[in-house]
Amino acid sequence: MVDICRDTEGKHIRQGTGGDRSCCPERKIISYLCIMEKVYADPELGKVLLRKRAGVKRVSLRVSREKGIRMTLPFWVSYDQAIRFYISRRQWVQDTLEKLKDAPVPKQLSKDELKSLSHDAAAYLPERLEFLASQYGFTYSSLRLKFNRTNWGSCSTRKNINLNICLMNLPPLMRDYVMLHELCHLHHPDHSESFHALLENLLTRHIIQYLGISEESGGKITSELCNQDSAFVRELIPMIRKSRAKFPTEHSISTLIRKYRPDK
């Protein structure tokens, strides 16, 4: 195993905002947070990167085509504990790696495509997020638009929301789902049952309002939908009605959104 990000006395290195950093020019410093890494060699699946990072509160295990197998750990979790956790999930890792082999190679966006996507996202997402937050009584600190291949959005404990510009490739109603998901994290930073219950309630209300469904309409859709939403809604509504999940609306949308992974 290789241990990095330590000084000559074995102390953690922390990058400050000023001062002379030339005393250890060969040390690996990543942002202002201390990061320590070890590599565990799986005899069959290859290298597993174990990364301890300040501010992390739980163990996470990720598998990707580009970055391989990675674990993020709180400092209080030992590397031996992390390896035992990895071994307990090894079959899932192996299955995921097999699926990635069969998955299509992600499309690489050209500079012009990326610029166009960024422009469209900047014109649409901030205004839409502000509308949804106001509509359902949420207050967030800031919004950042990013391009990545791992998630559609995130929400920090400081109530800062990040949204992927690739949301512009989704049907509008599905974009709303992602934004409502992140807004719910303002009240519930985890994925507890309380979080899912809140999201299910908002999604149900939002879809009824979005589609213009009312008693007067006899349960029929009365709003005008764009082509993207029409196809999505035709697939979504029957799934919700047939779902036996505890939170059928959320479960149905989260199932459909997998067809639009950010890396496609």
Coordinates of C-alpha atoms in Angstrom, one line a residue:
M1 CA 0.0 0.0 0.0
V2 CA 1.1 3.5 -0.7
D3 CA 0.5 6.3 1.8
I4 CA 0.6 9.9 0.5
C5 CA -0.1 13.4 1.8
R6 CA 2.1 13.2 4.9
D7 CA 4.9 15.5 5.8
T8 CA 8.3 14.2 7.2
E9 CA 6.9 13.8 10.7
G10 CA 3.8 11.9 9.5
K11 CA 1.5 14.8 10.1
H12 CA -1.4 15.7 7.8
I13 CA -0.7 18.4 5.2
R14 CA -3.3 21.1 4.9
Q15 CA -3.2 23.7 2.2
G16 CA -3.9 27.2 3.6
T17 CA -4.8 30.4 1.9
G18 CA -1.5 32.0 2.2
G19 CA 2.1 31.6 3.5
D20 CA 5.1 29.9 2.1
R21 CA 4.4 26.4 0.7
S22 CA 7.8 25.8 -0.7
C23 CA 9.0 23.8 2.3
C24 CA 7.6 20.6 0.9
P25 CA 7.4 21.1 -2.9
E26 CA 7.2 17.4 -3.6
R27 CA 4.2 16.7 -1.5
K28 CA 0.8 16.0 -3.0
I29 CA -1.7 18.7 -1.8
I30 CA -5.2 18.6 -3.2
S31 CA -7.4 21.7 -2.6
Y32 CA -7.5 23.1 1.0
L33 CA -8.5 19.7 2.5
C34 CA -6.2 17.0 3.6
I35 CA -6.5 13.8 1.6
M36 CA -4.8 10.6 2.4
E37 CA -4.7 7.6 0.1
K38 CA -3.9 4.0 0.1
V39 CA -4.2 1.4 -2.7
Y40 CA -5.6 -2.0 -2.0
A41 CA -4.8 -4.6 -4.7
D42 CA -7.7 -7.0 -5.4
P43 CA -6.1 -10.1 -7.0
E44 CA -8.9 -10.3 -9.6
L45 CA -10.5 -6.9 -10.0
G46 CA -7.4 -4.8 -9.7
K47 CA -6.6 -1.6 -7.7
V48 CA -9.0 -0.2 -5.2
L49 CA -8.3 3.4 -4.2
L50 CA -9.0 4.1 -0.5
R51 CA -9.2 7.8 0.1
K52 CA -9.6 9.5 3.5
R53 CA -10.9 13.0 3.2
A54 CA -11.7 15.7 5.8
G55 CA -15.4 16.5 6.1
V56 CA -16.5 13.0 4.9
K57 CA -19.0 11.4 7.3
R58 CA -19.6 8.0 5.8
V59 CA -18.0 5.3 3.7
S60 CA -18.8 5.4 0.0
L61 CA -17.9 2.9 -2.7
R62 CA -18.0 3.9 -6.4
V63 CA -17.2 2.1 -9.6
S64 CA -16.7 3.8 -13.0
R65 CA -15.3 3.1 -16.4
E66 CA -12.9 6.0 -16.2
K67 CA -11.8 6.0 -12.6
G68 CA -12.0 2.4 -11.6
I69 CA -12.9 1.3 -8.0
R70 CA -12.8 4.1 -5.4
M71 CA -13.7 4.3 -1.8
T72 CA -14.0 7.6 0.2
L73 CA -13.7 7.3 4.0
P74 CA -13.9 9.5 7.1
F75 CA -10.6 9.8 9.0
W76 CA -12.0 7.8 11.9
V77 CA -12.5 4.7 9.7
S78 CA -9.3 2.5 9.5
Y79 CA -8.1 1.2 6.2
D80 CA -8.6 -2.4 7.5
Q81 CA -12.3 -1.6 8.2
A82 CA -12.6 -0.1 4.7
I83 CA -11.1 -3.2 3.1
R84 CA -13.5 -5.5 5.1
F85 CA -16.4 -3.3 3.9
Y86 CA -15.1 -3.6 0.3
I87 CA -14.9 -7.3 0.5
S88 CA -18.5 -7.5 1.8
R89 CA -19.6 -5.6 -1.4
R90 CA -17.1 -7.3 -3.7
Q91 CA -19.8 -9.2 -5.6
W92 CA -21.7 -6.0 -6.3
V93 CA -18.4 -4.4 -7.6
Q94 CA -17.7 -7.3 -9.9
D95 CA -21.3 -7.3 -11.3
T96 CA -21.0 -3.5 -11.9
L97 CA -17.7 -3.9 -13.7
E98 CA -19.3 -6.5 -15.9
K99 CA -22.2 -4.2 -16.8
L100 CA -19.7 -1.4 -17.6
K101 CA -18.0 -3.7 -20.1
D102 CA -21.2 -4.1 -22.0
A103 CA -22.3 -0.5 -21.7
P104 CA -21.8 1.8 -24.8
V105 CA -18.8 4.1 -24.7
P106 CA -19.9 7.6 -23.5
K107 CA -20.3 10.2 -26.2
Q108 CA -17.7 12.9 -26.2
L109 CA -19.1 16.3 -26.5
S110 CA -17.4 18.8 -28.9
K111 CA -16.4 22.3 -27.6
D112 CA -19.3 23.7 -29.6
E113 CA -21.8 21.2 -28.2
L114 CA -20.6 21.9 -24.6
K115 CA -20.8 25.6 -25.1
S116 CA -24.3 25.4 -26.5
L117 CA -25.4 23.1 -23.6
S118 CA -23.8 25.5 -21.0
H119 CA -25.7 28.5 -22.6
D120 CA -29.0 26.7 -22.6
A121 CA -28.5 25.5 -19.0
A122 CA -27.6 29.0 -17.8
A123 CA -30.7 30.4 -19.4
Y124 CA -33.1 27.8 -18.0
L125 CA -31.9 26.0 -14.8
P126 CA -31.4 29.0 -12.4
E127 CA -34.8 30.5 -13.1
R128 CA -36.5 27.1 -12.9
L129 CA -34.9 26.1 -9.6
E130 CA -35.8 29.5 -8.1
F131 CA -39.4 29.0 -9.3
L132 CA -39.6 25.5 -7.8
A133 CA -38.0 26.6 -4.5
S134 CA -40.5 29.5 -4.2
Q135 CA -43.4 27.3 -5.2
Y136 CA -42.7 24.6 -2.5
G137 CA -41.2 26.8 0.3
F138 CA -37.5 26.0 0.0
T139 CA -34.5 28.4 0.5
Y140 CA -31.1 27.5 -0.8
S141 CA -27.8 29.4 -0.5
S142 CA -26.4 29.3 -4.0
L143 CA -26.5 27.4 -7.3
R144 CA -23.6 26.2 -9.4
L145 CA -23.9 24.7 -12.9
K146 CA -21.4 22.0 -13.7
F147 CA -20.6 19.4 -16.4
N148 CA -19.9 15.9 -15.1
R149 CA -20.6 12.3 -15.9
T150 CA -21.4 11.0 -12.4
N151 CA -24.6 12.6 -11.2
W152 CA -27.4 15.0 -12.1
G153 CA -27.1 17.2 -9.1
S154 CA -26.1 17.5 -5.5
C155 CA -26.8 19.5 -2.4
S156 CA -24.2 20.4 0.3
T157 CA -24.8 20.8 4.0
R158 CA -24.3 24.5 3.5
K159 CA -27.4 24.5 1.3
N160 CA -25.5 25.0 -1.9
I161 CA -27.0 23.2 -4.9
N162 CA -25.1 21.9 -7.9
L163 CA -26.8 21.0 -11.2
N164 CA -25.4 19.2 -14.2
I165 CA -25.8 21.1 -17.4
C166 CA -26.7 17.8 -19.1
L167 CA -30.1 18.1 -17.4
M168 CA -30.9 20.0 -20.6
N169 CA -31.0 16.7 -22.4
L170 CA -33.8 15.5 -20.2
P171 CA -37.6 16.0 -20.7
P172 CA -38.6 19.2 -18.7
L173 CA -40.6 17.2 -16.2
M174 CA -37.7 15.0 -15.5
R175 CA -35.5 18.1 -14.9
D176 CA -38.0 19.2 -12.3
Y177 CA -37.7 15.8 -10.6
V178 CA -33.9 16.3 -10.2
M179 CA -34.3 19.8 -8.9
L180 CA -37.0 18.8 -6.4
H181 CA -34.8 15.9 -5.3
E182 CA -32.0 18.3 -4.5
L183 CA -34.4 20.8 -2.8
C184 CA -35.6 18.0 -0.5
H185 CA -32.1 17.5 0.6
L186 CA -32.2 21.0 2.2
H187 CA -34.5 19.4 4.8
H188 CA -33.2 15.9 4.8
P189 CA -29.5 15.6 3.8
D190 CA -29.7 11.8 3.7
H191 CA -31.9 9.4 1.8
S192 CA -34.0 8.4 4.8
E193 CA -37.6 7.5 4.7
S194 CA -38.5 11.0 5.7
F195 CA -36.6 12.3 2.6
H196 CA -38.4 9.9 0.3
A197 CA -41.8 10.7 1.8
L198 CA -41.3 14.4 1.3
L199 CA -40.1 13.9 -2.3
E200 CA -43.0 11.6 -3.1
N201 CA -45.5 14.2 -1.7
L202 CA -44.0 17.0 -3.8
L203 CA -43.7 15.0 -6.9
T204 CA -47.3 13.9 -6.8
R205 CA -48.5 17.4 -6.2
H206 CA -46.2 18.8 -8.9
I207 CA -47.1 16.3 -11.6
I208 CA -50.8 16.9 -11.0
Q209 CA -50.3 20.6 -11.3
Y210 CA -47.9 20.3 -14.2
L211 CA -50.2 18.1 -16.3
G212 CA -53.3 20.2 -15.4
I213 CA -55.1 17.2 -13.9
S214 CA -58.2 18.1 -11.9
E215 CA -61.6 16.8 -10.9
E216 CA -63.1 19.1 -13.5
S217 CA -61.0 17.4 -16.2
G218 CA -62.1 14.0 -15.1
G219 CA -58.5 13.0 -14.3
K220 CA -57.4 13.8 -17.9
I221 CA -54.2 15.8 -18.9
T222 CA -55.2 19.3 -19.9
S223 CA -51.9 21.1 -20.2
E224 CA -50.0 21.4 -23.4
L225 CA -46.8 19.3 -23.4
C226 CA -43.7 19.5 -25.5
N227 CA -42.7 16.5 -27.6
Q228 CA -40.1 15.4 -25.0
D229 CA -42.7 15.5 -22.1
S230 CA -45.4 13.8 -24.2
A231 CA -43.4 10.6 -24.7
F232 CA -42.1 10.6 -21.1
V233 CA -45.6 11.1 -19.6
R234 CA -47.1 8.3 -21.8
E235 CA -44.5 6.0 -20.2
L236 CA -44.6 7.4 -16.7
I237 CA -48.3 7.5 -15.8
P238 CA -48.9 3.7 -16.4
M239 CA -45.7 2.9 -14.4
I240 CA -47.0 4.9 -11.5
R241 CA -50.4 3.3 -11.6
K242 CA -48.9 -0.2 -11.7
S243 CA -46.1 0.3 -9.2
R244 CA -46.2 -1.5 -5.9
A245 CA -43.3 0.5 -4.5
K246 CA -43.8 2.4 -1.2
F247 CA -43.1 5.6 -3.1
P248 CA -44.5 4.9 -6.6
T249 CA -44.0 8.3 -8.2
E250 CA -40.4 8.7 -7.2
H251 CA -39.6 5.0 -8.0
S252 CA -41.1 5.3 -11.5
I253 CA -39.3 8.5 -12.4
S254 CA -36.0 7.3 -10.9
T255 CA -36.3 4.1 -13.0
L256 CA -36.9 6.1 -16.2
I257 CA -34.1 8.5 -15.7
R258 CA -31.6 5.7 -15.9
K259 CA -32.1 5.8 -19.6
Y260 CA -30.6 9.3 -19.7
R261 CA -27.4 8.7 -17.7
P262 CA -25.1 11.8 -17.7
D263 CA -22.3 9.8 -19.4
K264 CA -24.5 9.1 -22.5

